[in-house]
XYZ file of C-alpha atoms in Angstrom:
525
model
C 13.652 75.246 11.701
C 12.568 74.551 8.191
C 12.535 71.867 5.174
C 12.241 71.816 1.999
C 12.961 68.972 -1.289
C 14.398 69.636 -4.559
C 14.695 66.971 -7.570
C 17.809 66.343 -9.044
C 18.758 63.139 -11.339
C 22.207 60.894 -10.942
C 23.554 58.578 -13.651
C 24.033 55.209 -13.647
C 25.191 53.665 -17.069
C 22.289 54.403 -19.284
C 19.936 55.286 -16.185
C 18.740 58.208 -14.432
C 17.483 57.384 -11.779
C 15.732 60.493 -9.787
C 17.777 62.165 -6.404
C 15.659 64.225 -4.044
C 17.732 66.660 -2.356
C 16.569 67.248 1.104
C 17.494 70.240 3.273
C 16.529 70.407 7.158
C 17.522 73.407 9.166
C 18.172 72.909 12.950
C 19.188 74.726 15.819
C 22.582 73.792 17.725
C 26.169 74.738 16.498
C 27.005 75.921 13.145
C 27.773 73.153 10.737
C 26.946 72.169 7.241
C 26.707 68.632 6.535
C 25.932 66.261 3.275
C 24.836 62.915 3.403
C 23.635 59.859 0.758
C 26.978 58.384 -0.381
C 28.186 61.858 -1.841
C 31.927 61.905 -3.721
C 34.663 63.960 -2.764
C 33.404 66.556 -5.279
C 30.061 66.335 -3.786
C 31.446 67.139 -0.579
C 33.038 70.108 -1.294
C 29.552 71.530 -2.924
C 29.464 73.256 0.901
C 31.859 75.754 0.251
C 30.932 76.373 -2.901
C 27.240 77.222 -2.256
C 28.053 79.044 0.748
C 30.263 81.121 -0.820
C 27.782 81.379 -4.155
C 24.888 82.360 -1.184
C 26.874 84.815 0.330
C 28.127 86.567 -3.213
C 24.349 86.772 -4.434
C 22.998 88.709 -1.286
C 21.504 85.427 0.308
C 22.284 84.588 4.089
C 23.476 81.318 5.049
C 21.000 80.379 8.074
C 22.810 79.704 11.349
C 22.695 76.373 13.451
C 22.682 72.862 11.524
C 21.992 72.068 8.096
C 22.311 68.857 6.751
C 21.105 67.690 3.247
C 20.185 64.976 2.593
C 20.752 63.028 -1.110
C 18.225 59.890 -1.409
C 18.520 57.559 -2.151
C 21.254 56.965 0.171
C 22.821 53.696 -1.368
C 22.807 55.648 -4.677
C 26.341 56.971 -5.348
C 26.395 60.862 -6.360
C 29.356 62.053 -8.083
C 29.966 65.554 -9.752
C 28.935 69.282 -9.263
C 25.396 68.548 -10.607
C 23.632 68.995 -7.253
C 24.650 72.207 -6.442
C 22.063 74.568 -7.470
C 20.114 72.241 -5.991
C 21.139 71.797 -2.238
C 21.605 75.813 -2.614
C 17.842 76.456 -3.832
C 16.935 73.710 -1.343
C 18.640 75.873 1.520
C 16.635 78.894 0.159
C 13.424 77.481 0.462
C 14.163 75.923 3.753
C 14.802 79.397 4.740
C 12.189 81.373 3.438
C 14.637 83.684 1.252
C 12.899 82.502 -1.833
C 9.174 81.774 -2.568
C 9.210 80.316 -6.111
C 6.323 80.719 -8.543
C 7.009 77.838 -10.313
C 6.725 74.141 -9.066
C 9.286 72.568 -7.501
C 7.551 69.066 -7.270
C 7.784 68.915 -10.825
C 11.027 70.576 -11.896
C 14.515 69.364 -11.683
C 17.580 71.432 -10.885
C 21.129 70.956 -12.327
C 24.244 73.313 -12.044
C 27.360 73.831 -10.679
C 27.928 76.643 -8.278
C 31.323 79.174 -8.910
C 32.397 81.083 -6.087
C 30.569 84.598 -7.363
C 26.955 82.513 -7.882
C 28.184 81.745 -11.528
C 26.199 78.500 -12.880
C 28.513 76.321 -14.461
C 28.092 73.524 -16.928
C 28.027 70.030 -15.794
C 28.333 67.066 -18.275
C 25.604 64.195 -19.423
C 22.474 66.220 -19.305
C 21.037 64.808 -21.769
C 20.300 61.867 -20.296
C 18.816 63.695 -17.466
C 16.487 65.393 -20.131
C 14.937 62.564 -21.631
C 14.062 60.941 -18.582
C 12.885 63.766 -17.014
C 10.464 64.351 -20.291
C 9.211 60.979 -19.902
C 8.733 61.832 -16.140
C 7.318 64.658 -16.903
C 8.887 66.971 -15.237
C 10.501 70.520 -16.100
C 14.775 71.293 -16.081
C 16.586 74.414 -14.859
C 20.010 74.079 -16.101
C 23.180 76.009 -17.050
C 22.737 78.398 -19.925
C 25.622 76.959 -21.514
C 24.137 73.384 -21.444
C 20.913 74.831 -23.462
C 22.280 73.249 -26.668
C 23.049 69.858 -25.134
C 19.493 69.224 -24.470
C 17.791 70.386 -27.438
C 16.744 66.764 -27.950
C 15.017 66.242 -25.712
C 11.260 66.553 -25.065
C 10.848 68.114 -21.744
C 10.322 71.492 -21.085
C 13.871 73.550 -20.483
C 14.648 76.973 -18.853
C 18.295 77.998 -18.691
C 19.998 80.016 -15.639
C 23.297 81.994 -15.979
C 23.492 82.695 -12.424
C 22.085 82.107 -8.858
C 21.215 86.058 -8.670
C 18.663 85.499 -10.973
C 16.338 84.063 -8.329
C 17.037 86.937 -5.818
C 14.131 89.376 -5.183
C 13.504 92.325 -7.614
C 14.881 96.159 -7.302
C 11.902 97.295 -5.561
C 12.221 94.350 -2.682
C 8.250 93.476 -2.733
C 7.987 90.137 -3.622
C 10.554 87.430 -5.021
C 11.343 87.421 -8.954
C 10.004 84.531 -10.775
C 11.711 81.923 -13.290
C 10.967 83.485 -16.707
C 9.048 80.805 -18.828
C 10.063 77.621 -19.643
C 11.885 78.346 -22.791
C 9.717 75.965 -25.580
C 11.910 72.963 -27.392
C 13.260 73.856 -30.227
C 12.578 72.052 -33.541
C 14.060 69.132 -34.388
C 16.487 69.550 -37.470
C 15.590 67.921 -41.008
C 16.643 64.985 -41.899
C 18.964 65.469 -45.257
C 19.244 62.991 -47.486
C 20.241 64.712 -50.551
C 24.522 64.971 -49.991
C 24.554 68.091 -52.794
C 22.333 69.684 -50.680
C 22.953 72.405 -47.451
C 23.626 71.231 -44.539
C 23.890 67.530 -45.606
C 26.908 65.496 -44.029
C 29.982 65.116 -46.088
C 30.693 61.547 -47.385
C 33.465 59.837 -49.531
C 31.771 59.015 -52.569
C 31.586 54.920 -53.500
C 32.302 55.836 -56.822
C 35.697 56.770 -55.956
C 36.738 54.007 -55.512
C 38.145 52.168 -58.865
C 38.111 48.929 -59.572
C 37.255 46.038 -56.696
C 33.406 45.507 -57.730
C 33.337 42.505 -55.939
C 34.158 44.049 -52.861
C 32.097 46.974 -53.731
C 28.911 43.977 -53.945
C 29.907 42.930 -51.013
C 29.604 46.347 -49.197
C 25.882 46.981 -50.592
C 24.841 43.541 -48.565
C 26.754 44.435 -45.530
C 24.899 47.770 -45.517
C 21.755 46.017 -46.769
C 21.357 43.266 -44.082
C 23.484 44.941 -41.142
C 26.147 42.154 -41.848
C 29.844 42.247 -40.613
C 32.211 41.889 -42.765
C 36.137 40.908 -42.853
C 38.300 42.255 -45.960
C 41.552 40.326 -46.700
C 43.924 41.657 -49.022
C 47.451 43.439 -49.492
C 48.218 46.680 -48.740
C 46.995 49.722 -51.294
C 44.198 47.347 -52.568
C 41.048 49.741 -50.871
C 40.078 48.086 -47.957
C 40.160 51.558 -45.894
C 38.537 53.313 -48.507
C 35.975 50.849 -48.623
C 35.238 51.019 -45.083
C 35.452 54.514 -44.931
C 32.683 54.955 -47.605
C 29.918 52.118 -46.075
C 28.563 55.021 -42.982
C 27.078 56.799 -46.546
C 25.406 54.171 -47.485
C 23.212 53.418 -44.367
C 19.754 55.871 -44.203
C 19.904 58.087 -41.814
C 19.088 57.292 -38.392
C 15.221 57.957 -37.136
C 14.832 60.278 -34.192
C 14.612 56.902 -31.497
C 17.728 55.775 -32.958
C 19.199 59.631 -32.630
C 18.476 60.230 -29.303
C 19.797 56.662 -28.363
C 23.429 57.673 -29.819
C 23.452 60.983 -28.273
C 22.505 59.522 -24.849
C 25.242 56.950 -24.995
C 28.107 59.716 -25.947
C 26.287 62.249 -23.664
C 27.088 59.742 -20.951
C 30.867 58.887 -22.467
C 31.561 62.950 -22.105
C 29.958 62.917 -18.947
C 32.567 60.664 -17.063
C 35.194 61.799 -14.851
C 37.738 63.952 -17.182
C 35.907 64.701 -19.612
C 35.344 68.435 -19.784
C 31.561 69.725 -18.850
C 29.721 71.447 -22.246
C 32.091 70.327 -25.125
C 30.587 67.527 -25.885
C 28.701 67.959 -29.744
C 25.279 66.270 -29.041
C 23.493 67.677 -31.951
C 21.315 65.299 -33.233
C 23.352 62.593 -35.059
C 20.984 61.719 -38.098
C 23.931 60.023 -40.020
C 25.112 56.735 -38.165
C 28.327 56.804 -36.458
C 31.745 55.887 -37.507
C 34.673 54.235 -35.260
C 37.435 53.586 -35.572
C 39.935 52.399 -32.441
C 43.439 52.252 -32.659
C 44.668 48.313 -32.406
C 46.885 49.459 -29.289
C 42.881 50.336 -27.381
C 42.288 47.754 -24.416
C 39.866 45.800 -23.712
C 38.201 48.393 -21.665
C 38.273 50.962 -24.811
C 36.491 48.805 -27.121
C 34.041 46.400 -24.886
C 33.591 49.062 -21.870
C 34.695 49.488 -18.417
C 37.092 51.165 -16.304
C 36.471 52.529 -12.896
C 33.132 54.273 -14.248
C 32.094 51.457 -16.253
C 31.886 53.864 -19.323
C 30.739 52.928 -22.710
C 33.570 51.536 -25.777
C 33.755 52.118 -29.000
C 31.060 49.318 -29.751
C 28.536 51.125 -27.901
C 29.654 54.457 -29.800
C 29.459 53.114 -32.600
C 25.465 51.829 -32.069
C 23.535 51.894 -35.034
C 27.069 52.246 -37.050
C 29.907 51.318 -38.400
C 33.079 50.226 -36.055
C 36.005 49.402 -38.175
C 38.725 47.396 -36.833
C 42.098 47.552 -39.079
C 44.955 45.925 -38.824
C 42.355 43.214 -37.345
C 45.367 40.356 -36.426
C 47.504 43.684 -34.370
C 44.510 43.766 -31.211
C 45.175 42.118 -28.796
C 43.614 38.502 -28.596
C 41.385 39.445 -25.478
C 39.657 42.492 -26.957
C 38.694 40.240 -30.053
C 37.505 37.457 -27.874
C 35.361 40.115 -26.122
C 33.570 40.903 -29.628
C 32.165 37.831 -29.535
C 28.923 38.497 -27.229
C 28.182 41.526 -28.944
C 28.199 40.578 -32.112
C 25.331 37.990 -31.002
C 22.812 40.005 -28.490
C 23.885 43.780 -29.825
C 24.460 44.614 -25.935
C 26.783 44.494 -23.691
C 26.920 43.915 -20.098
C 30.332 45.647 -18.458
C 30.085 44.283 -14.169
C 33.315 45.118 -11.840
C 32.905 44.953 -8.391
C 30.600 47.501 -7.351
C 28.751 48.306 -10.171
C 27.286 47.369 -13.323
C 26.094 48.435 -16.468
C 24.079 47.274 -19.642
C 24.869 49.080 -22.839
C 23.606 48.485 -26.494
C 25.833 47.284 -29.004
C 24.075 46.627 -32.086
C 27.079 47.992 -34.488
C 28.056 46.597 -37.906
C 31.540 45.410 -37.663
C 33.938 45.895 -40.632
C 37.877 44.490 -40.401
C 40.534 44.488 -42.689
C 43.945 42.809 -42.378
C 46.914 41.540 -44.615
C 47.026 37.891 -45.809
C 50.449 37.460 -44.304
C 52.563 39.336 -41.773
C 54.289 41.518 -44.655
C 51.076 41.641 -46.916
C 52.829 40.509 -50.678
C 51.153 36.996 -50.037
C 49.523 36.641 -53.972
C 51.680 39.402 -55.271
C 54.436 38.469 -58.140
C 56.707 41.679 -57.890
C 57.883 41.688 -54.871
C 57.604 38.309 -53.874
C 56.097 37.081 -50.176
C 59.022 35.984 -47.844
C 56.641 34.945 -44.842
C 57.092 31.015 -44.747
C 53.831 29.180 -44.081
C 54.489 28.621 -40.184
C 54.461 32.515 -40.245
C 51.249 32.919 -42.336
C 49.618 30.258 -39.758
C 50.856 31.890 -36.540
C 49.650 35.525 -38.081
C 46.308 34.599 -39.093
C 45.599 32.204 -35.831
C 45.520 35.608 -33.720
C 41.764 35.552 -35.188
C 39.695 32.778 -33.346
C 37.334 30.435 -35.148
C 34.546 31.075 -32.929
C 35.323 35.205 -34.116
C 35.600 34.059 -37.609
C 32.155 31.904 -37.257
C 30.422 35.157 -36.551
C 31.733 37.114 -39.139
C 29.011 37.027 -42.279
C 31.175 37.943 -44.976
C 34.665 37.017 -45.246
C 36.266 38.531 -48.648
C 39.636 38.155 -50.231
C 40.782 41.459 -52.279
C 43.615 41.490 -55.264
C 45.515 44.534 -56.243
C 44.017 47.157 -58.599
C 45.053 46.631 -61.859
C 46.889 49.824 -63.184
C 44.415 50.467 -66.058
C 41.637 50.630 -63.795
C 43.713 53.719 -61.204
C 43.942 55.702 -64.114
C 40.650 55.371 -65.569
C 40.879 52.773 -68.222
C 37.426 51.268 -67.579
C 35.635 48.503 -65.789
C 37.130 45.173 -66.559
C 34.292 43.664 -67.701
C 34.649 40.803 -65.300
C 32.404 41.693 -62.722
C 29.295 40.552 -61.123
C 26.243 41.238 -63.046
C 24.574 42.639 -60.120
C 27.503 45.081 -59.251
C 27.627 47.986 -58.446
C 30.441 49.284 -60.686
C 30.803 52.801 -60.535
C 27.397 53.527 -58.423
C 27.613 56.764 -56.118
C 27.051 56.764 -52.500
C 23.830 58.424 -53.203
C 22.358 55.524 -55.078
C 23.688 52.802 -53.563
C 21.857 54.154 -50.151
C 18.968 54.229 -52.089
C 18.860 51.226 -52.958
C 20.035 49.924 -49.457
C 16.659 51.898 -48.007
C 14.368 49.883 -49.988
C 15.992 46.726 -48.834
C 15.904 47.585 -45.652
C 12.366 48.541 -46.529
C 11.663 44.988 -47.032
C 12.909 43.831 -44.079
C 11.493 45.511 -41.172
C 7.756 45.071 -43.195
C 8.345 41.031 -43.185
C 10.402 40.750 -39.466
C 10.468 43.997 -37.825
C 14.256 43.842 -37.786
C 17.516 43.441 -40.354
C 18.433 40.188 -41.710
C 21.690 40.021 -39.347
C 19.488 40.602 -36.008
C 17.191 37.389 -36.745
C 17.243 34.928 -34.132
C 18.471 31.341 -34.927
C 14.091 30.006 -34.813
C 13.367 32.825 -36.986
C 15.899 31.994 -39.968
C 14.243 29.720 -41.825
C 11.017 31.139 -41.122
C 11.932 34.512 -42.802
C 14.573 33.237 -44.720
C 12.595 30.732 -47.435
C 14.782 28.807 -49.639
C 13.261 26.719 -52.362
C 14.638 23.110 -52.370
C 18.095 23.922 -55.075
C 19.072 26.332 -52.460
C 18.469 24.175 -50.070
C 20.701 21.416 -51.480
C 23.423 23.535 -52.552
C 23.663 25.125 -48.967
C 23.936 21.883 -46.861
C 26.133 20.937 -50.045
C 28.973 23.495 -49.046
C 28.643 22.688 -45.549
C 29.424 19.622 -46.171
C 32.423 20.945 -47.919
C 33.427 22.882 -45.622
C 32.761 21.826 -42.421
C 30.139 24.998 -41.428
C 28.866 25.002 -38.154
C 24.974 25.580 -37.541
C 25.660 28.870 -36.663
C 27.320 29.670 -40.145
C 24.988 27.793 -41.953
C 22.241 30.396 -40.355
C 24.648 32.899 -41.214
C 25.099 32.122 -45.143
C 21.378 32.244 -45.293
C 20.826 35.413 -43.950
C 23.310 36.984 -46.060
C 21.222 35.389 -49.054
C 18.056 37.089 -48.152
C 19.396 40.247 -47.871
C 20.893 39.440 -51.532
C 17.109 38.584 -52.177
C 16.283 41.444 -50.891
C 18.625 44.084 -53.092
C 17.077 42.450 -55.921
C 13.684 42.567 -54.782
C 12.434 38.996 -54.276
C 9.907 36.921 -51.741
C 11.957 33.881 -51.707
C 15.897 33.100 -51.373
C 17.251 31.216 -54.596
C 20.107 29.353 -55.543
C 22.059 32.246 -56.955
C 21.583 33.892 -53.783
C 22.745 31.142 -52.159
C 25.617 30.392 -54.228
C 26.886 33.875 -54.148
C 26.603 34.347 -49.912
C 28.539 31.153 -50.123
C 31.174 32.260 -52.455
C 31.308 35.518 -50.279
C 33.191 33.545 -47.045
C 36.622 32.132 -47.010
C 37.095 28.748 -46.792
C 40.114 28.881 -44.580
């Protein structure tokens, strides 16, 4: 007879919540038995500790044992809880008398067949909430790297022979010391210098200084933004270069985007310790295919697993070839692009993930993209422009901040003949990714002293709080509205865009240039 508990975490979206394993030996008939809503692969965890016990020089104790996994409505899935039940089974059994404290330390692993401890997936998660918990982790030594993050205390275990007794057999050999956390790495800002991320350079990128504005306030306010213009005229390029521009991410925001692809390598098929969790300082980048499903991009499946707009959290997800998704998966950007979460429910389970990306989209103005172009001419007749650009909703379009129409390059500009001299006095021009971020940080600066947030989070009662207009802004706004036919919500919209204008140029109060210029930066059709 004997008992003993060992701690253990599951994973439930975004949550961990705690498992106790609990192991009772009995007397009666042989038999090994798990119980608390284990998988299939849970299951099997028998024959792989028993086989792990008997490799290591450990005895499996006759008559019953049954472990127990609670809470029992809690679904457990994976190979996690192996070095678990099997160091619960020890302890039940007197084989090992730890010097270290099992109340407060959790156990991860999965067993081989010679006592080998094998990676499991998502630990990360498991980290931080054990460090806010409190509590210690023994995990696989090749997971060390996975949890570097995180602030609890860490020890790593090759294999299950490393808790048998000493040579001498007097006594039991202890758990080294909790390995300390390593340092966090430096933030680099400074893209000449080591170890800095790799960026395309904004100045690359000739000619389109309007568009080039327009990617400063995007990356300014947190704005989305939809490019419109023919093939070859930058819109990728663009895109590609707006991640540079955003600061680096704190260590909050770090941790956040590690835990939500921690727990996207973690699902079923994705292959335990190959996941890269080291600290993302530099804002992620997506970019789906238009072919992805709903399930790809919102989040879902049998696992309810993140998409690519939780992946891209505190990013950039760029959505080409905007009209080619398929209508549902742009209806489903809706929500997200309001709250910054997103709540995925099927049948038996649900999960809440953030969502607070920065949305970029580019598509052609007509189905063969020469609408505007002399040489050669469009063929696409106007029923065929309408059909094309209809696959994009109003309501989608409504919560899109900046809405820009690009030409063609002129040829003098590709090969180096100059700025036109045409363009906005406040653009950018030929400004390098380097200072355009600075000047994006001080904005940003601006914002989170005044609100405690970016322009493009601010709740409809906050606007025009935050957002002051003097009375010629005022009048020109509900002037284009007029025009236009704006709803509220893109009235809201127009002036948010003009504070973070405000902002770049270092001003208290929105004015009618602002104004005029968020207005002139969203299509009328």
């Amino acid at each position: 007879m004997g008992f003993a508990q060992v701690l253990s975490r599951a994973q439930a979206g975004l949550a961990a919540p705690l498992v106790t394993v609990e192991v009772h030996l009995g007397s009666g008939l042989p038999t090994f038995t798990i119980v608390g809503l284990p998988a299939a692969a849970v299951r099997e965890s028998r024959e792989r500790v028993r086989a792990a016990l008997a490799t290591c020089g450990f005895d499996l104790p006759a008559g019953r044992i049954t472990v127990n996994l609670a809470p029992a409505d809690l679904p457990k899935e994976g190979g996690r809880y192996d070095l678990a039940v099997a160091l619960g089974i020890l302890l039940a059994s007197g084989q090992l008398k730890p010097r270290f404290d099992v109340a407060r330390t959790e156990f991860y692993g999965e067993l081989g067949l010679t006592g080998e401890i094998k990676a499991v997936p998502g630990l990360l998660l498991a980290a931080l909430h054990a460090g806010r918990a409190g509590h210690a982790l023994v995990i696989p030594a090749c997971n060390a790297p996975d949890v570097r993050q995180a602030s609890a205390e860490v020890h790593a275990l090759r294999g299950l022979a490393e808790l048998a007794p000493g040579d001498s057999g007097a006594g039991q050999r202890p758990l080294p010391e909790l390995a300390p956390r390593a340092a966090a790495p430096e933030v680099v800002t400074d893209c000449s210098a080591p170890g800095a991320v790799a960026t395309p350079d904004l100045a690359d990128v000739r000619g389109q200084h309007q568009a080039k504005r327009a990617l400063l306030i995007t990356a300014a306010g947190g704005h989305s933004l939809l490019m419109l213009g023919p093939p070859g005229s930058g819109k990728t390029m663009l895109a590609q270069r707006l991640p540079g521009l955003l600061p680096p991410l704190d260590p909050a925001q770090a941790l956040e985007v590690a835990a939500i692809a921690a727990v996207a390598q973690s699902l079923p098929g994705a292959r335990a310790g190959t996941a890269d969790t080291r600290s993302p300082l530099w804002p992620p980048f997506r970019a789906p295919h238009h072919t992805a499903s709903a399930n790809a991009i919102v989040g879902g499946g049998t696992a309810v697993q993140p998409g690519e707009v939780s992946l891209a959290h505190h990013g950039v997800l760029f959505l080409d070839e905007l009209p080619e998704f398929d209508r549902r998966v742009l209806e489903s950007l809706r929500e997200p692009l309001e709250s910054g979460r997103v709540s995925v429910v099927r049948a038996n389970q649900r999960a809440e993930y953030p969502a607070a990306f920065l949305l970029v989209a580019a598509m052609n103005p007509c189905p063969c993209g020469r609408q505007g172009l002399v040489l050669p001419p469009c063929r696409c007749n106007p029923t065929q422009i309408e059909r094309y650009r209809g696959r994009i909703s109003g309501p989608l379009l409504d919560r899109i901040d900046l809405q820009l129409r690009l030409a063609q390059v002129e040829a003098r500009e590709l090969t180096g003949g100059g700025d036109s001299g045409h363009e906005h006095p406040a653009s950018p021009g030929s400004i390098s990714t380097e200072q355009a971020r600075a000047q994006v940080g001080l904005a940003r600066e601006r914002q989170w002293a005044r609100q405690g947030c970016l322009n493009a989070r601010l709740q409809a009662g906050d606007t025009l709080k935050h957002c002051r207009a003097d009375a010629a802004s005022l009048s020109l706004l509900a002037r284009a509205a007029g025009r236009r036919g704006s709803s509220a919500r893109a009235q809201h919209r127009i002036l948010r865009v003009a504070r973070s204008i405000a902002d770049l140029a270092g001003r208290d109060q929105v004015q009618a240039d602002d104004v005029a210029e968020a207005v002139a930066l969203r299509l009328e059709d």
